Amino acid sequence: MTSSQTPTRSGESSEPVRILATSPVALIEIDNPPVNATSQAVRAGLLSAIQEIDRNPQTEAVVIACAGRTFVAGADIREFGQPPREPHLPDVINAIEACLKPVVAAVHGSALGGGCEIALACHARVAEPGATFGLPEVRLGLVPGAGGTQRLPRLVGMEAAIDLVSTGRTVKAAEALRLGLVDRLSSGDLRAEAMDLAQEMIGVQPARTGERPVAAMDAHAASAKVAEVRKKARGAEAPCKAAELVLLAADLPLLEGMARERETFLELRSSEQSAALRHAFFAEREVTRVPGLEKVEPRSIQKVGVVGAGTMGSGIAVAFADAGFDVKVVETSESAFAAGQARITDIYDKQVSSGRLTSAVRDERLSSLSYEVGTPSLADRDLVVEAVFEDMEVKRSLFRDLDGVLAPGAVLATNTSYLDIGLIADATARPADVLGLHFFSPANVMKLVEIVKTDATAPEVIATGLAVAKRLRKVPVVCRVCDGFVGNRILARYRQQAEYLLEEGALPQEVDAAMEAFGFPMGPFAVSDLAGLDIAWARRKRLAPTRDPHERYVDVADRLCEAGRFGRKTGAGWYRYTAGKREPDPFVTGLVEEASQRRKVLRRTISVDEIQARIRAAIVNEACKILDERIVERPLDVDVVMMHGYGYPAWRGGPLFEADRIGLKVILDQVNERAPQDGPGWEPAAGLVRRAASGARFYP
Ligand code: T1G
């Protein structure tokens, strides 16, 4: 067996493919921790194992299984930056399908990407009930490169294949069985049952997936489907290419279709979008590894208290219940906790009615939640998260109470979005046990959580926040205290620049359309209407006395609020809402035009490119200031916040990754061009000036 030339990571075996049995049914085991990725050594080992088995007259059938926690989770993404080395995965997979003896895949964990393609080329597939299948390549800016777009439709049909390949979503084993992707679900010993099936297939002509016909889609339906994929892709190029390749399977023999697929895969693999998405994939994992905390032991957390069962508190409670914590929800009165209980039950009921949850699981989750009035009931909690009214005195008073109730060693977390957590911590005698866990609404859905440390927060408390976030299946970013931490601070700049564009000639619907074309799920004004304009308005009024009189302040949002237009919830905000549909509103156009007059600005047509460039420059500049002030330690911290908390398109890699691609001098020129007219706060970040001058990048 050749050893892999890719540096093996710790724990990786140098002999990643073994033949554990040969007669009458052979068992090939792949063992390449952590996820059995098809590294060069795995591909070489698998190919020689299949060839050896084909030559062995004692062997009449074969099972391919994996050691460890999962079936093959895909090609080894770490190899993508290197020149491709033989044997190439399509050749290995074609050898599996061409095997003269029946080949059965025994799938547990996740069969993803190349792993799913291996399973597709086998002559049958047995899966554990908990197994999942998927072709997530588009999430890396790629298309399947080893037959996935050609074999999947031959098993599940065009419609389902286009859906799975263009979205990259995974399907559980039961759905895979229904689709025809799996032949059997195991009920006990997966490998034994796969060997039994292989035994049954001895002497039967193998059913080669590549030889199955697939019915073409009606031309009109096909083009409608591709158009739908393009719309959902929001600027990402891989999904459409993947859908078009699937459609080819109806017209081309397998090998021709695979040749087209391989050509597209290699083209995309060297694309900027794929480089950005691979960066995003690894950054999401790297961000959990905080320098200096590697050896710090987190505290053990199982009993969690959530104080405040409003929108955020109920979402936070659900997030903890979903992760298997024992959750106690505390409110100030029976009626308040009854309202919270109703919110939480409603969240679960909606998941049951959408089919995402069974009622049995819902009942189990609801049973892990208890409700109490008053903080004394929290005495047994290991961690308490507050999500009460966003007011400093309210939070300080609560933390003073909690300090007197909680046992030593308990962790106190605040979900505040803006307040100074150091001042909240100072209300207790244990500031080292206090941190921010800033969730994003809906807290049980959004992946991002900002872990905010004060100067007093103990390292093990930060490590505890990271461990809790990992168990919640969240993406944690550690940061220090500043106004708005990372995401909201950048969002404030984003919104300000968007409002300047209104004063200079754009309309809300034009800015939103430009930023949705940029790849954001929603533009800034639509997002404000969704969140509610009144929340930010209350904060602006609170901060008004301290606002810099020289700041370029746009008051259109204040005037909307004064008119009672708080967004979707009042039927009107930046837009008018009719039957949930947002429509531009002449009333808002009038307010914007008046603002231009007051600013004595002659309105002009502003291009999509200018809108996108100015907003991106504003984001990058503020992100760089956050780095300069060491609110976070690494550029990837900012990129991960913006992608997972604010919808910055992952195919751009996040603002700082993209700024490197565009060129920091270009970004700096854009910032310098705006600074004079945008006034205080819009000066170029020192780190941006320094890097632009030296040619340094955010990601060297
Ligand atoms: N290659 C290399 N390393 C990988 C990897 C991969 N495909 N998948 C995961 N890892 C590493 C990951 O970086 C982490 O490393 C560790 O494994 C645990 O991962 C030819 C071209 C499988 C669902 O896109 O979705 O096949 O940080 O923390 O939460 O057509 O990993 O510990 O050093 O995510 O339990 C297609 C990507 C590739 C699947 C497990 N496959 N992986 O999640 O653990 S392209 C994918 C995942 C391809 C073919 C094409 C998840 C997971 P470290 P983890 P997890």
Short mmCIF file of C-alpha atoms in Angstrom, two decimals, residues 314-634:
data_model
loop_
_atom_site.label_atom_id
_atom_site.label_comp_id
_atom_site.label_asym_id
_atom_site.label_seq_id
_atom_site.Cartn_x
_atom_site.Cartn_y
_atom_site.Cartn_z
CA SER A 314 -37.10 31.68 24.37
CA GLY A 315 -34.82 31.07 21.35
CA ILE A 316 -31.83 30.64 23.67
CA ALA A 317 -33.77 28.23 25.88
CA VAL A 318 -34.70 26.16 22.81
CA ALA A 319 -31.08 26.13 21.60
CA PHE A 320 -29.95 24.70 24.94
CA ALA A 321 -32.81 22.20 25.13
CA ASP A 322 -32.02 21.05 21.57
CA ALA A 323 -28.44 20.36 22.65
CA GLY A 324 -29.55 18.20 25.59
CA PHE A 325 -28.97 20.63 28.47
CA ASP A 326 -31.29 20.74 31.51
CA VAL A 327 -32.89 24.16 31.09
CA LYS A 328 -34.72 26.27 33.66
CA VAL A 329 -36.47 29.38 32.35
CA VAL A 330 -37.02 32.15 34.87
CA GLU A 331 -39.28 35.15 34.55
CA THR A 332 -40.54 37.79 36.92
CA SER A 333 -44.12 36.56 37.13
CA GLU A 334 -46.40 33.62 36.37
CA SER A 335 -47.97 35.48 33.45
CA ALA A 336 -44.55 36.36 32.01
CA PHE A 337 -43.31 32.81 32.17
CA ALA A 338 -46.58 31.53 30.77
CA ALA A 339 -46.03 33.82 27.77
CA GLY A 340 -42.48 32.51 27.47
CA GLN A 341 -43.66 28.94 27.75
CA ALA A 342 -46.14 29.61 24.93
CA ARG A 343 -43.35 31.07 22.76
CA ILE A 344 -41.15 28.04 23.31
CA THR A 345 -43.98 25.57 22.68
CA ASP A 346 -44.83 27.48 19.51
CA ILE A 347 -41.25 27.18 18.24
CA TYR A 348 -41.40 23.41 18.65
CA ASP A 349 -44.93 23.08 17.27
CA LYS A 350 -43.84 24.90 14.11
CA GLN A 351 -40.97 22.42 13.70
CA VAL A 352 -43.34 19.49 14.10
CA SER A 353 -45.81 20.92 11.56
CA SER A 354 -42.97 21.53 9.08
CA GLY A 355 -41.83 17.93 9.50
CA ARG A 356 -38.44 18.91 10.87
CA LEU A 357 -39.21 17.35 14.23
CA THR A 358 -41.34 14.44 15.39
CA SER A 359 -43.85 15.13 18.13
CA ALA A 360 -42.06 12.58 20.31
CA VAL A 361 -38.82 14.56 20.11
CA ARG A 362 -40.75 17.77 20.70
CA ASP A 363 -42.24 16.33 23.88
CA GLU A 364 -38.83 15.13 25.01
CA ARG A 365 -37.30 18.58 24.44
CA LEU A 366 -40.20 20.34 26.18
CA SER A 367 -39.78 18.00 29.15
CA SER A 368 -36.17 19.11 29.55
CA LEU A 369 -37.43 22.67 30.16
CA SER A 370 -38.78 23.90 33.49
CA TYR A 371 -40.18 27.34 34.39
CA GLU A 372 -39.91 29.30 37.60
CA VAL A 373 -40.59 32.77 38.96
CA GLY A 374 -37.68 34.61 40.53
CA THR A 375 -33.93 34.03 40.62
CA PRO A 376 -33.65 31.96 43.84
CA SER A 377 -34.67 28.87 41.85
CA LEU A 378 -31.42 29.21 39.88
CA ALA A 379 -29.22 28.22 42.82
CA ASP A 380 -28.41 24.82 41.25
CA ARG A 381 -27.45 26.15 37.82
CA ASP A 382 -23.94 25.77 36.33
CA LEU A 383 -24.55 28.55 33.81
CA VAL A 384 -27.12 31.32 33.69
CA VAL A 385 -27.78 33.34 30.53
CA GLU A 386 -29.75 36.56 30.84
CA ALA A 387 -31.91 37.90 28.06
CA VAL A 388 -33.81 40.59 29.92
CA PHE A 389 -34.63 44.16 28.86
CA GLU A 390 -31.63 45.87 27.19
CA ASP A 391 -30.97 48.34 29.99
CA MET A 392 -27.77 48.61 32.02
CA GLU A 393 -29.41 49.07 35.42
CA VAL A 394 -31.83 46.19 34.85
CA LYS A 395 -28.94 43.90 33.95
CA ARG A 396 -26.66 45.08 36.75
CA SER A 397 -29.41 44.58 39.31
CA LEU A 398 -30.10 41.08 37.98
CA PHE A 399 -26.41 40.12 38.11
CA ARG A 400 -26.20 41.45 41.66
CA ASP A 401 -29.08 39.10 42.55
CA LEU A 402 -27.52 36.17 40.69
CA ASP A 403 -24.23 36.73 42.47
CA GLY A 404 -26.01 36.13 45.74
CA VAL A 405 -27.85 33.04 44.50
CA LEU A 406 -25.42 31.03 42.36
CA ALA A 407 -22.86 28.62 43.73
CA PRO A 408 -19.16 29.45 43.41
CA GLY A 409 -17.87 28.43 39.98
CA ALA A 410 -21.15 29.05 38.20
CA VAL A 411 -20.81 31.07 34.99
CA LEU A 412 -22.88 34.22 34.44
CA ALA A 413 -23.53 35.20 30.82
CA THR A 414 -25.28 38.19 29.35
CA ASN A 415 -26.89 38.22 25.92
CA THR A 416 -26.59 41.99 25.64
CA SER A 417 -26.05 43.32 22.13
CA TYR A 418 -24.43 46.61 22.99
CA LEU A 419 -23.98 47.25 26.69
CA ASP A 420 -20.56 47.28 28.36
CA ILE A 421 -20.23 43.81 29.87
CA GLY A 422 -17.45 45.03 32.15
CA LEU A 423 -19.95 47.28 33.93
CA ILE A 424 -22.43 44.42 34.22
CA ALA A 425 -19.69 42.21 35.67
CA ASP A 426 -18.73 44.89 38.18
CA ALA A 427 -22.16 44.50 39.77
CA THR A 428 -20.96 41.12 41.05
CA ALA A 429 -18.13 40.02 43.33
CA ARG A 430 -17.09 37.49 40.67
CA PRO A 431 -16.28 39.40 37.43
CA ALA A 432 -13.96 36.57 36.40
CA ASP A 433 -17.02 34.35 36.00
CA VAL A 434 -18.85 36.79 33.74
CA LEU A 435 -18.84 36.84 29.93
CA GLY A 436 -21.12 37.75 27.04
CA LEU A 437 -22.86 35.07 24.99
CA HIS A 438 -24.30 37.22 22.24
CA PHE A 439 -26.80 35.11 20.27
CA PHE A 440 -28.44 36.20 17.04
CA SER A 441 -32.18 36.03 16.47
CA PRO A 442 -33.65 33.46 16.07
CA ALA A 443 -31.22 32.14 18.66
CA ASN A 444 -32.16 28.49 18.09
CA VAL A 445 -31.42 28.84 14.36
CA MET A 446 -28.58 31.34 13.78
CA LYS A 447 -25.18 29.61 14.00
CA LEU A 448 -23.12 32.58 15.21
CA VAL A 449 -22.54 33.36 18.86
CA GLU A 450 -20.13 36.14 19.91
CA ILE A 451 -18.29 35.13 23.08
CA VAL A 452 -17.47 38.49 24.65
CA LYS A 453 -14.74 38.60 27.27
CA THR A 454 -14.04 41.49 29.61
CA ASP A 455 -10.56 42.24 30.97
CA ALA A 456 -11.58 40.28 34.08
CA THR A 457 -13.06 37.18 32.42
CA ALA A 458 -11.08 34.08 33.45
CA PRO A 459 -9.55 32.00 30.59
CA GLU A 460 -11.44 28.93 31.76
CA VAL A 461 -14.70 30.86 31.55
CA ILE A 462 -13.93 31.76 27.93
CA ALA A 463 -13.04 28.12 27.30
CA THR A 464 -16.36 27.19 28.90
CA GLY A 465 -18.17 29.53 26.50
CA LEU A 466 -16.41 27.87 23.57
CA ALA A 467 -17.27 24.37 24.82
CA VAL A 468 -20.92 25.32 25.35
CA ALA A 469 -21.08 26.88 21.86
CA LYS A 470 -19.63 23.72 20.31
CA ARG A 471 -22.23 21.59 22.09
CA LEU A 472 -24.92 23.98 20.84
CA ARG A 473 -23.53 23.33 17.30
CA LYS A 474 -22.92 27.07 17.06
CA VAL A 475 -20.03 28.93 15.46
CA PRO A 476 -18.33 30.87 18.27
CA VAL A 477 -16.17 33.95 17.84
CA VAL A 478 -14.29 35.30 20.85
CA CYS A 479 -14.07 39.08 21.04
CA ARG A 480 -13.54 41.91 23.49
CA VAL A 481 -15.99 44.61 24.56
CA CYS A 482 -16.67 47.55 22.28
CA ASP A 483 -19.84 49.28 21.08
CA GLY A 484 -21.65 46.55 19.15
CA PHE A 485 -18.81 44.03 19.61
CA VAL A 486 -17.94 42.81 16.07
CA GLY A 487 -21.04 42.21 13.97
CA ASN A 488 -23.35 44.99 15.13
CA ARG A 489 -20.51 47.50 15.07
CA ILE A 490 -19.82 46.70 11.41
CA LEU A 491 -23.56 46.59 10.64
CA ALA A 492 -23.92 50.13 12.03
CA ARG A 493 -21.35 51.40 9.52
CA TYR A 494 -23.02 49.38 6.74
CA ARG A 495 -26.37 51.02 7.53
CA GLN A 496 -24.91 54.50 7.82
CA GLN A 497 -23.32 54.27 4.38
CA ALA A 498 -26.59 52.91 3.01
CA GLU A 499 -28.41 55.97 4.39
CA TYR A 500 -25.79 58.30 2.88
CA LEU A 501 -26.56 56.68 -0.46
CA LEU A 502 -30.23 57.57 0.07
CA GLU A 503 -29.36 61.21 0.67
CA GLU A 504 -27.25 61.29 -2.48
CA GLY A 505 -29.84 59.85 -4.80
CA ALA A 506 -30.58 56.18 -4.23
CA LEU A 507 -33.87 54.79 -2.92
CA PRO A 508 -34.20 52.00 -0.32
CA GLN A 509 -35.32 49.46 -2.90
CA GLU A 510 -32.30 50.27 -5.07
CA VAL A 511 -29.81 49.84 -2.24
CA ASP A 512 -31.51 46.62 -1.16
CA ALA A 513 -31.53 45.27 -4.72
CA ALA A 514 -27.83 46.09 -5.11
CA MET A 515 -26.87 44.33 -1.89
CA GLU A 516 -29.06 41.33 -2.68
CA ALA A 517 -27.32 41.15 -6.05
CA PHE A 518 -24.04 41.29 -4.09
CA GLY A 519 -25.21 38.07 -2.41
CA PHE A 520 -26.79 39.12 0.90
CA PRO A 521 -30.06 37.29 1.59
CA MET A 522 -31.71 40.67 2.24
CA GLY A 523 -30.71 44.30 1.78
CA PRO A 524 -30.19 46.60 4.81
CA PHE A 525 -33.57 48.35 4.71
CA ALA A 526 -35.54 45.14 4.32
CA VAL A 527 -33.56 43.70 7.25
CA SER A 528 -34.36 46.76 9.38
CA ASP A 529 -38.06 46.39 8.63
CA LEU A 530 -37.87 42.73 9.62
CA ALA A 531 -36.02 43.41 12.89
CA GLY A 532 -38.21 46.41 13.76
CA LEU A 533 -37.11 50.05 13.42
CA ASP A 534 -38.15 50.93 16.96
CA ILE A 535 -35.34 49.02 18.66
CA ALA A 536 -32.57 50.98 16.94
CA TRP A 537 -34.59 54.18 17.32
CA ALA A 538 -34.73 53.75 21.11
CA ARG A 539 -30.96 53.25 21.14
CA ARG A 540 -30.34 56.32 18.96
CA LYS A 541 -32.49 58.42 21.28
CA ARG A 542 -30.60 57.09 24.30
CA LEU A 543 -27.25 57.92 22.69
CA ALA A 544 -28.36 61.28 21.19
CA PRO A 545 -26.85 63.40 23.97
CA THR A 546 -23.43 61.85 23.35
CA ARG A 547 -23.54 61.93 19.52
CA ASP A 548 -20.71 63.81 17.80
CA PRO A 549 -22.33 67.01 16.45
CA HIS A 550 -20.08 66.76 13.39
CA GLU A 551 -21.24 63.24 12.57
CA ARG A 552 -23.09 62.98 9.25
CA TYR A 553 -26.44 61.91 10.70
CA VAL A 554 -29.37 60.89 8.47
CA ASP A 555 -32.71 61.21 10.26
CA VAL A 556 -35.01 59.44 7.78
CA ALA A 557 -35.33 56.38 10.03
CA ASP A 558 -36.28 58.65 12.97
CA ARG A 559 -39.02 60.25 10.88
CA LEU A 560 -40.36 56.83 9.91
CA CYS A 561 -40.55 55.91 13.61
CA GLU A 562 -42.17 59.19 14.54
CA ALA A 563 -44.84 58.28 11.95
CA GLY A 564 -45.34 54.95 13.76
CA ARG A 565 -43.74 53.02 10.92
CA PHE A 566 -41.72 50.34 12.74
CA GLY A 567 -41.41 47.94 9.82
CA ARG A 568 -43.17 44.65 9.03
CA LYS A 569 -44.81 44.46 12.46
CA THR A 570 -46.71 47.71 11.82
CA GLY A 571 -47.34 47.05 8.13
CA ALA A 572 -45.00 49.84 7.08
CA GLY A 573 -41.43 50.96 7.60
CA TRP A 574 -38.95 51.55 4.78
CA TYR A 575 -41.52 49.66 2.68
CA ARG A 576 -45.27 49.20 2.77
CA TYR A 577 -46.34 45.60 3.43
CA THR A 578 -49.42 44.17 1.76
CA ALA A 579 -50.14 40.49 2.47
CA GLY A 580 -46.55 40.13 3.67
CA LYS A 581 -45.17 41.43 0.37
CA ARG A 582 -42.85 44.41 0.53
CA GLU A 583 -43.56 47.33 -1.81
CA PRO A 584 -41.77 50.66 -2.30
CA ASP A 585 -43.74 53.48 -0.70
CA PRO A 586 -44.00 57.02 -2.15
CA PHE A 587 -44.19 58.31 1.42
CA VAL A 588 -40.66 57.02 2.02
CA THR A 589 -39.45 58.41 -1.30
CA GLY A 590 -40.75 61.78 -0.16
CA LEU A 591 -38.88 61.58 3.15
CA VAL A 592 -35.66 60.64 1.33
CA GLU A 593 -36.00 63.50 -1.13
CA GLU A 594 -36.61 65.94 1.73
CA ALA A 595 -33.47 64.64 3.43
CA SER A 596 -31.47 65.43 0.26
CA GLN A 597 -32.90 68.93 0.23
CA ARG A 598 -32.03 69.48 3.88
CA ARG A 599 -28.49 68.24 3.16
CA LYS A 600 -28.46 70.50 0.09
CA VAL A 601 -27.43 67.55 -2.04
CA LEU A 602 -28.41 67.35 -5.70
CA ARG A 603 -29.80 63.84 -6.10
CA ARG A 604 -28.20 61.69 -8.81
CA THR A 605 -28.59 58.17 -10.13
CA ILE A 606 -26.23 55.87 -8.25
CA SER A 607 -25.05 52.67 -9.94
CA VAL A 608 -25.20 49.19 -8.44
CA ASP A 609 -21.40 49.02 -8.60
CA GLU A 610 -21.03 52.23 -6.58
CA ILE A 611 -23.54 51.07 -3.96
CA GLN A 612 -21.76 47.73 -3.57
CA ALA A 613 -18.25 49.20 -3.57
CA ARG A 614 -19.04 51.90 -0.99
CA ILE A 615 -20.79 49.51 1.37
CA ARG A 616 -18.05 46.89 1.05
CA ALA A 617 -15.36 49.52 1.70
CA ALA A 618 -17.28 50.70 4.78
CA ILE A 619 -17.46 47.12 6.06
CA VAL A 620 -13.77 46.38 5.41
CA ASN A 621 -12.61 49.64 6.98
CA GLU A 622 -14.58 49.11 10.18
CA ALA A 623 -13.49 45.46 10.29
CA CYS A 624 -9.88 46.57 10.07
CA LYS A 625 -10.39 49.04 12.95
CA ILE A 626 -11.79 46.16 15.00
CA LEU A 627 -8.59 44.22 14.25
CA ASP A 628 -6.39 47.27 14.97
CA GLU A 629 -8.05 47.67 18.40
CA ARG A 630 -7.62 43.92 19.02
CA ILE A 631 -11.31 43.46 19.65
CA VAL A 632 -10.58 40.21 17.83
CA GLU A 633 -7.18 38.64 17.22
CA ARG A 634 -7.51 37.36 13.65
#
